[in-house]
Every structure is written in C-alpha cells, then in structure tokens.
Amino acid sequence: MSVVPAEVLPGGAQAVEETAPGAPAAELGPRARLWPALLAVYRAQLSRARVARIPLLFVATFQSVGIMVMMRGVVDSRGEAESVVAGSAVVVVAFVALNLLAQYFGQLRASGGLDHYATLPVPPASVVLGAAAAYASFTVPGTLVTAVFGCVLFGLPLGNLWILLAVIPLAGAALAGLGAACGLLAPRPELATLLGQLGMSAALLLGVLPPDRMPGFIQFARDLLPSTYGVEAYAHTFGARPDWAVVLADLGVCAGVGVVSLAVATWAYRRAAVR
Amino acid sequence: MCAVRGLTKTYAAVKGRRGAPAVPAVRATDRVELVVRRGEIFGLLGPNGAGKSTLVRQLTGLLRPDTGSVEILGHDIVRHPERAARLLAYLGQESSALDELTVSLAAETTGRLRGLDVRQARSERDAVLEELGLTPIAGRALKKLSGGQRRLACFAAALVGERPLLVLDEPTTGMDPVARRAVWAAVDRRRAERGATVVLVTHNVIEAETVLDRVAVIDQGRVIACDTPARLKERVAGEVRVELVWREEAPLDVPEVAVLRERAVESGRRWTLRLAPEEARTVVATVTGGAAFGALDDFTLATPSLEDVYLALGGAARQGLVKA
C-alpha cells in the first residue's frame, strides 16, 4: 500500500542503469577458517571476563560453597558427602556455561548483535564453539575452588582432583551447548534467561543430593540431565580404587551430549542469523 | 556494482495479544529497483520506518527477500547470501556484539573473522585506529565510551579487512564534528585509492547533501526518486521555505496572517510555509512590517533542501525527515 502519486513512482529507467551483462563476477574476499576464527572468538569472549563476568563467577562459586556448608550439617555418610561435593562443583559449570551463556546468546539475538557475526565470513561453528569454550573456561577457577573447599570440609581426598580437567571441558561442552541452543532458539530474551535459570536449577536440585533416596521419576529426570554424568564421573574418583571404566563411560556421555548439543546450537545460530 | 531489482519483503501480520496490539502485514520494501555504480557514495534517505534498514539487510544477505534479486559485483546474493560477507563490510546500528571488548580488540577480532591472519589483522587495526584518531582510547571497552566514540570504534572495526563495498547504516549517529570528518575522510580515501563503493543509510538531510553522489529517496518501502542531490533539489527549485516563529501567538487579527494560516504547517509557535519566491517576498514584507511584526520572534527564509524534495514528492511523513 502506498500513498505515493503514480507519477513519481520509479519508471524503471529513472532508477535503473543497466550493468554490462556477462561481466565476470568479482573475486570473493577471504573466508575465515574454522580454527583461527574460533580462537579469535574465544580470545575476545575471554577478555569480556575481566569487565563483565568476574562478579558473576564469584556468585557462582559462593553459591556452591554455601550449598556445601548448608549440607555439612545434614550429610553423615561418606557416599553422600561425595555426591554433595561433586554436585556442587559441577553446579558452577551449569551456572556459567548453561545459564549465563543462554542469557548471553538470548540478548545478543534480541539486540541484533548477531548481525555483526552474520555479516562476517565466519563459520557458525566458530562463533558457537568459541563462545561455549570461553564460558566453559570461565568456570575453571570457581569449580576448582569449590572442589578443594568441599574436599577439605567433608574430609575427602584431593588426590584425584585432576579429573576435573576432563570433567569441566566435557560437562562444559554439554551444558554450554544446551545453553547456547536455548539462547538462540528462544523467541524472546526473557525466555532464554528463564530456560537458562531452569536448567541451572535442575542441575542444582538434581545434581547435589544423593540419588538413592529420591523417588523413581526424579531419578529418571536426573539421568536425563547431562550435568549428572559430570557429577558421577567426579564422585566415582573419591574412592580408594576408582572404577575408571565407569568414570570414562560417564565422561563419554558428557562428550556425546556435548557434540549433539553444540551441533544443535550451531544449527540454531545459523537459523537465528539469517531470517 | 550493485543492482537491486524488484526487491519485495512483506512482514507477516502479528495477532494482537494481551498488552500487545495487533500489527497488520507490512510491506517493508516494495519492488525496489536500484543500481549503485562503482566508486559511488550512494545514499538511502527516508524517515524512520521507511524500509531503509530492511533494504540494507537484504543487500547484506541478512534477510531473504520474498521476491526480487540482489546482485553485488556479479554475485547473486539472494541465492548465495553467504557470499555477501566476502564482498562487503557492514556497519549495523547495533554494537552489542562488540560492547564489552576494547576498541583495539574489537577491531582486531573483526579483522580476524574477516579472514586476516594475526599479523595482518594487527597491522590493519593499528593503521585504522590511527587514521580515525582512536589510538588514545584503544585500550578502553566500547561500552565505557560515549555514543559517538563507540560508533566510531564500530566503524573502525568495519574497515579492518578491506572490502570493495561498504554498507553503513547511519554511521555518524551521535558523533561530534571531528569524528564525522574522520569518517568521511576515511571513506573518501578508500574511494580515491581503491575505488571503494559506499551504500549509506541516513536520515540526516544535511549530511546527505554534502557527502552523497546520488541518493534514493525511500518512502513506505518504495523508491520515490533517485538522482544526485542537486538534481533532486532542482525539482522543487520553484519553492522556498519560510519559517515564522511567533513570540506567543500568531496575530490572527492581521488578515494577511490569517490567510497564511491555512497553508502553514504549525508546530507550537513555529509555522512552516512552502511558497513561490515572489509570494515568500510578500510574506516576509508583511510580517516584518506593520502590525504582525510585534508578534514575530524570528523568521528564516531558505532554499529547498532534500527534505523539501521528500515532502514535495509526496513523502508520507509530513513532519519531515530529520531526527529531532
């Protein structure tokens, strides 16, 4: 519909000048390759930590430490203590990788910030993986602090703490993939925030408490949550002779969910970037 | 260089919900035809909501048109939207992707994502920041900068990793005159030295008149005129604009003033009239002498601007183009 009088409409010739047909197409500019672009995104995201993320990382750690202090008065068996410490450590990962990343992508999408990346010749996987890797990295100090504090508080051995170096990236990949997918698929940023919060609450409620006493359907929900396998992997390493096959299987589940969820997130990014 | 033919995009109607009124389907671009020549600074001028940004998003491959074609340097952008990123650099209105980075890292990262290696990205970053006078604030985060400085930093990021076509959506919003000059000097240099082409969205009429080679006037999704600013202004050469500002109220007891009221666009104490030159002379004589003069606070007499062209062409936004 237009109120423009007919005589001022472009009569074709007025606005159009023919270009030479069959002129050779110009050479395309370079394309950013997957790994260099991923590293560039990762580095840029990591630099944001200084300005924007440190207070939130502190909150994430403080929350987990608080949970453990609270549980100290309730928990009496060694097995329960292992669940609480492992669960609290992984909650830090869920808070940052799932919740904060969902918020970040939700806001980026809503504010039109994705246009910046979408008009650069960068593979979608570089943007999603770079951001996810950076958010997973943010969780390293908080997770380590939580685990060390928990072990000291509950008198658990610190010997196998190194397993966190596998748990953080693998659980981080699974949770960051979910977070990124939630953020990019949610039609509104508030919804992305909500999904991120819900995911983190689920990780907190289902991950920290020992599963034995829970009703069947809660145990089933717990099994569906990828963070559970990170918690289990870490919890299994507290024993004197850990069953490494079980640990490896749990980490394998994290890795598998990570691959799938990051693939979904990459697809969601592509969908959100070009409408 | 860049040819747009029959480009049409309709946004679907949105059903009304609680707290949100229904929105009917909007044709944001309506059979747009444009050709931008190589080395040209080509402007898209129009009021808010005219469809300029939708048009630009279709040019840059961000939005798929319903029908029509976009060809940039021989590449079909509708069929291969991913090629746009390798042909053009886009400066959008939003900086949220870069806000938390420092100026230096924003420029460097953007260059890296445009396919430069680390060394190239850093040397181009340094050159561009120096060129735009951003070196002293290179270490500060974008969100800590003023609106104009932030805009200039985003512009710098758009220049790193050179492209033959620059698409700039209101690049100088919020900038002081020094920053503005830096932007236009940088654009001119790229055009003179490397034949760069610029598509510029603006609703700043004064800027449009001074920097553009040609301008397409957009109204309600349509191109209602496309020519050089001077030629467009010739279309309304027969008119001048008279603005009268009254001290308190217009002296409607003066018959000549009462007659003028019907032809004036009133905005508070200000009346705007578009008149033939002789008429304008008579009006000025009337209000600067006799009974009306006592009530007059100020008046201006101006030759037509692109804004007058827009209004004369039947542009729908009666209040004009310029952002308040």
Coordinates of C-alpha atoms in Angstrom, one line a residue, chain A residues 1-5 7-12 14-20 23-33 35-53 104 107-123 126-127 135 188 272-275, chain B residues 1-5 9 17 27 30-31 33-37 57 60-64 71-75 81-90 94 96-98 100-102 105-106 108-110 112-116 122 141 143-144 157 163-164 214 219-220 222-226 235 312-316:
Chain A
M1 CA 0.0 0.0 0.0
S2 CA 1.4 3.4 -0.8
V3 CA 0.1 6.9 -0.8
V4 CA 2.7 8.0 -3.4
P5 CA 1.1 9.5 -6.5
E7 CA 3.7 10.0 -11.5
V8 CA 6.6 9.8 -9.0
L9 CA 6.9 6.1 -8.9
P10 CA 10.1 4.8 -10.4
G11 CA 9.5 4.1 -14.0
G12 CA 12.3 1.6 -14.2
Q14 CA 14.6 6.5 -13.6
A15 CA 16.3 4.5 -11.0
V16 CA 17.9 1.7 -13.0
E17 CA 21.0 1.8 -15.1
E18 CA 21.9 -1.4 -16.8
T19 CA 25.2 -3.0 -15.9
A20 CA 27.1 -4.8 -18.6
A23 CA 30.7 -9.2 -16.8
P24 CA 32.9 -11.5 -14.8
A25 CA 32.0 -11.8 -11.1
A26 CA 34.4 -10.2 -8.7
E27 CA 36.8 -12.3 -6.7
L28 CA 35.4 -13.0 -3.2
G29 CA 37.3 -11.8 -0.2
P30 CA 39.0 -14.4 2.0
R31 CA 36.9 -16.6 4.3
A32 CA 37.8 -17.0 8.0
R33 CA 38.8 -20.6 8.7
W35 CA 40.1 -22.8 14.0
P36 CA 41.6 -19.3 13.6
A37 CA 38.1 -17.8 13.8
L38 CA 37.3 -20.0 16.8
L39 CA 40.4 -18.8 18.6
A40 CA 39.6 -15.2 17.8
V41 CA 36.1 -15.5 19.2
Y42 CA 37.4 -17.4 22.2
R43 CA 40.0 -14.7 22.9
A44 CA 37.5 -11.9 22.5
Q45 CA 35.0 -13.7 24.8
L46 CA 37.6 -14.4 27.4
S47 CA 38.6 -10.7 27.5
R48 CA 35.0 -10.0 28.5
A49 CA 35.5 -11.8 31.7
R50 CA 37.5 -9.0 33.1
V51 CA 34.8 -6.4 32.7
A52 CA 31.6 -8.4 32.9
R53 CA 32.0 -11.8 34.3
Y104 CA 24.3 -14.0 26.5
Q107 CA 20.4 -10.9 24.5
L108 CA 22.8 -10.9 21.5
R109 CA 20.0 -12.3 19.3
A110 CA 17.4 -9.8 20.6
S111 CA 19.6 -6.8 20.3
G112 CA 20.6 -7.5 16.7
G113 CA 24.2 -8.2 17.8
L114 CA 24.2 -11.5 15.7
D115 CA 24.2 -9.3 12.6
H116 CA 27.8 -8.5 13.3
Y117 CA 28.9 -12.1 13.1
A118 CA 26.4 -12.9 10.3
T119 CA 28.0 -10.3 8.0
L120 CA 31.5 -11.7 8.6
P121 CA 32.6 -14.7 6.6
V122 CA 33.0 -16.8 9.7
P123 CA 31.8 -20.4 10.1
S126 CA 33.5 -20.9 15.2
V127 CA 31.1 -18.4 16.9
Y135 CA 32.2 -19.8 29.1
R188 CA 12.4 -13.6 23.4
A272 CA 18.9 -17.0 14.1
A273 CA 21.5 -15.2 12.0
V274 CA 19.7 -15.2 8.6
R275 CA 15.9 -14.8 8.6
Chain B
M1 CA 28.5 -2.9 -9.0
C2 CA 25.4 -3.5 -7.0
A3 CA 22.0 -3.9 -8.7
V4 CA 18.7 -4.4 -6.9
R5 CA 15.6 -5.5 -8.9
K9 CA 9.7 -8.1 1.5
R17 CA -2.3 -10.4 22.4
R27 CA 5.4 -4.4 3.0
D30 CA 8.0 -2.8 -2.3
R31 CA 9.5 -3.6 -5.8
E33 CA 14.9 -1.0 -8.1
L34 CA 18.4 0.5 -7.7
V35 CA 21.8 0.4 -9.3
V36 CA 24.8 1.6 -7.4
R37 CA 27.8 2.4 -9.6
R57 CA 19.5 -6.2 5.5
T60 CA 23.9 -7.8 3.1
G61 CA 22.3 -11.2 2.9
L62 CA 20.8 -10.9 6.4
L63 CA 17.2 -11.0 5.3
R64 CA 15.9 -13.1 2.5
E71 CA 23.5 -8.6 -7.4
I72 CA 26.8 -7.4 -6.0
L73 CA 29.9 -7.4 -8.2
G74 CA 28.4 -10.2 -10.3
H75 CA 27.3 -12.4 -7.4
P81 CA 23.6 -14.9 0.9
E82 CA 26.9 -16.2 2.5
R83 CA 28.9 -14.5 -0.3
A84 CA 27.8 -11.0 0.9
A85 CA 30.2 -11.3 3.8
R86 CA 33.1 -11.8 1.5
L87 CA 32.2 -8.8 -0.7
L88 CA 31.1 -6.1 1.7
A89 CA 31.7 -4.7 5.2
Y90 CA 28.5 -3.9 7.1
E94 CA 23.8 -2.2 17.0
S96 CA 26.1 -5.2 21.3
A97 CA 28.4 -7.9 19.8
L98 CA 31.4 -5.6 20.5
E100 CA 32.4 -5.4 26.1
L101 CA 35.6 -5.6 24.0
T102 CA 38.2 -2.9 24.0
L105 CA 40.3 -6.0 20.3
A106 CA 37.0 -5.2 18.6
E108 CA 41.4 -6.9 15.6
T109 CA 38.8 -9.7 16.2
T110 CA 36.6 -8.3 13.4
R112 CA 40.4 -12.0 12.1
L113 CA 36.8 -13.0 11.4
R114 CA 37.2 -11.4 8.0
G115 CA 39.8 -13.9 7.2
L116 CA 43.0 -11.9 8.1
R122 CA 47.0 -6.3 14.0
A141 CA 36.0 -1.0 26.5
K143 CA 30.6 0.3 26.5
K144 CA 32.6 2.8 28.6
A157 CA 36.0 -2.5 13.0
R163 CA 36.1 -4.9 1.2
P164 CA 35.2 -3.3 -2.1
R214 CA 23.4 10.0 -5.6
D219 CA 9.1 6.2 1.4
Q220 CA 6.9 3.3 2.6
R222 CA 9.4 2.3 -2.3
V223 CA 12.0 4.3 -4.1
I224 CA 10.1 7.6 -4.9
A225 CA 13.1 9.3 -6.5
C226 CA 16.8 8.6 -7.3
R235 CA 12.6 19.6 -8.9
A312 CA 7.2 17.6 -2.5
L313 CA 7.5 14.0 -3.8
G314 CA 4.6 13.1 -1.5
G315 CA 6.5 11.5 1.3
A316 CA 4.2 10.3 3.9

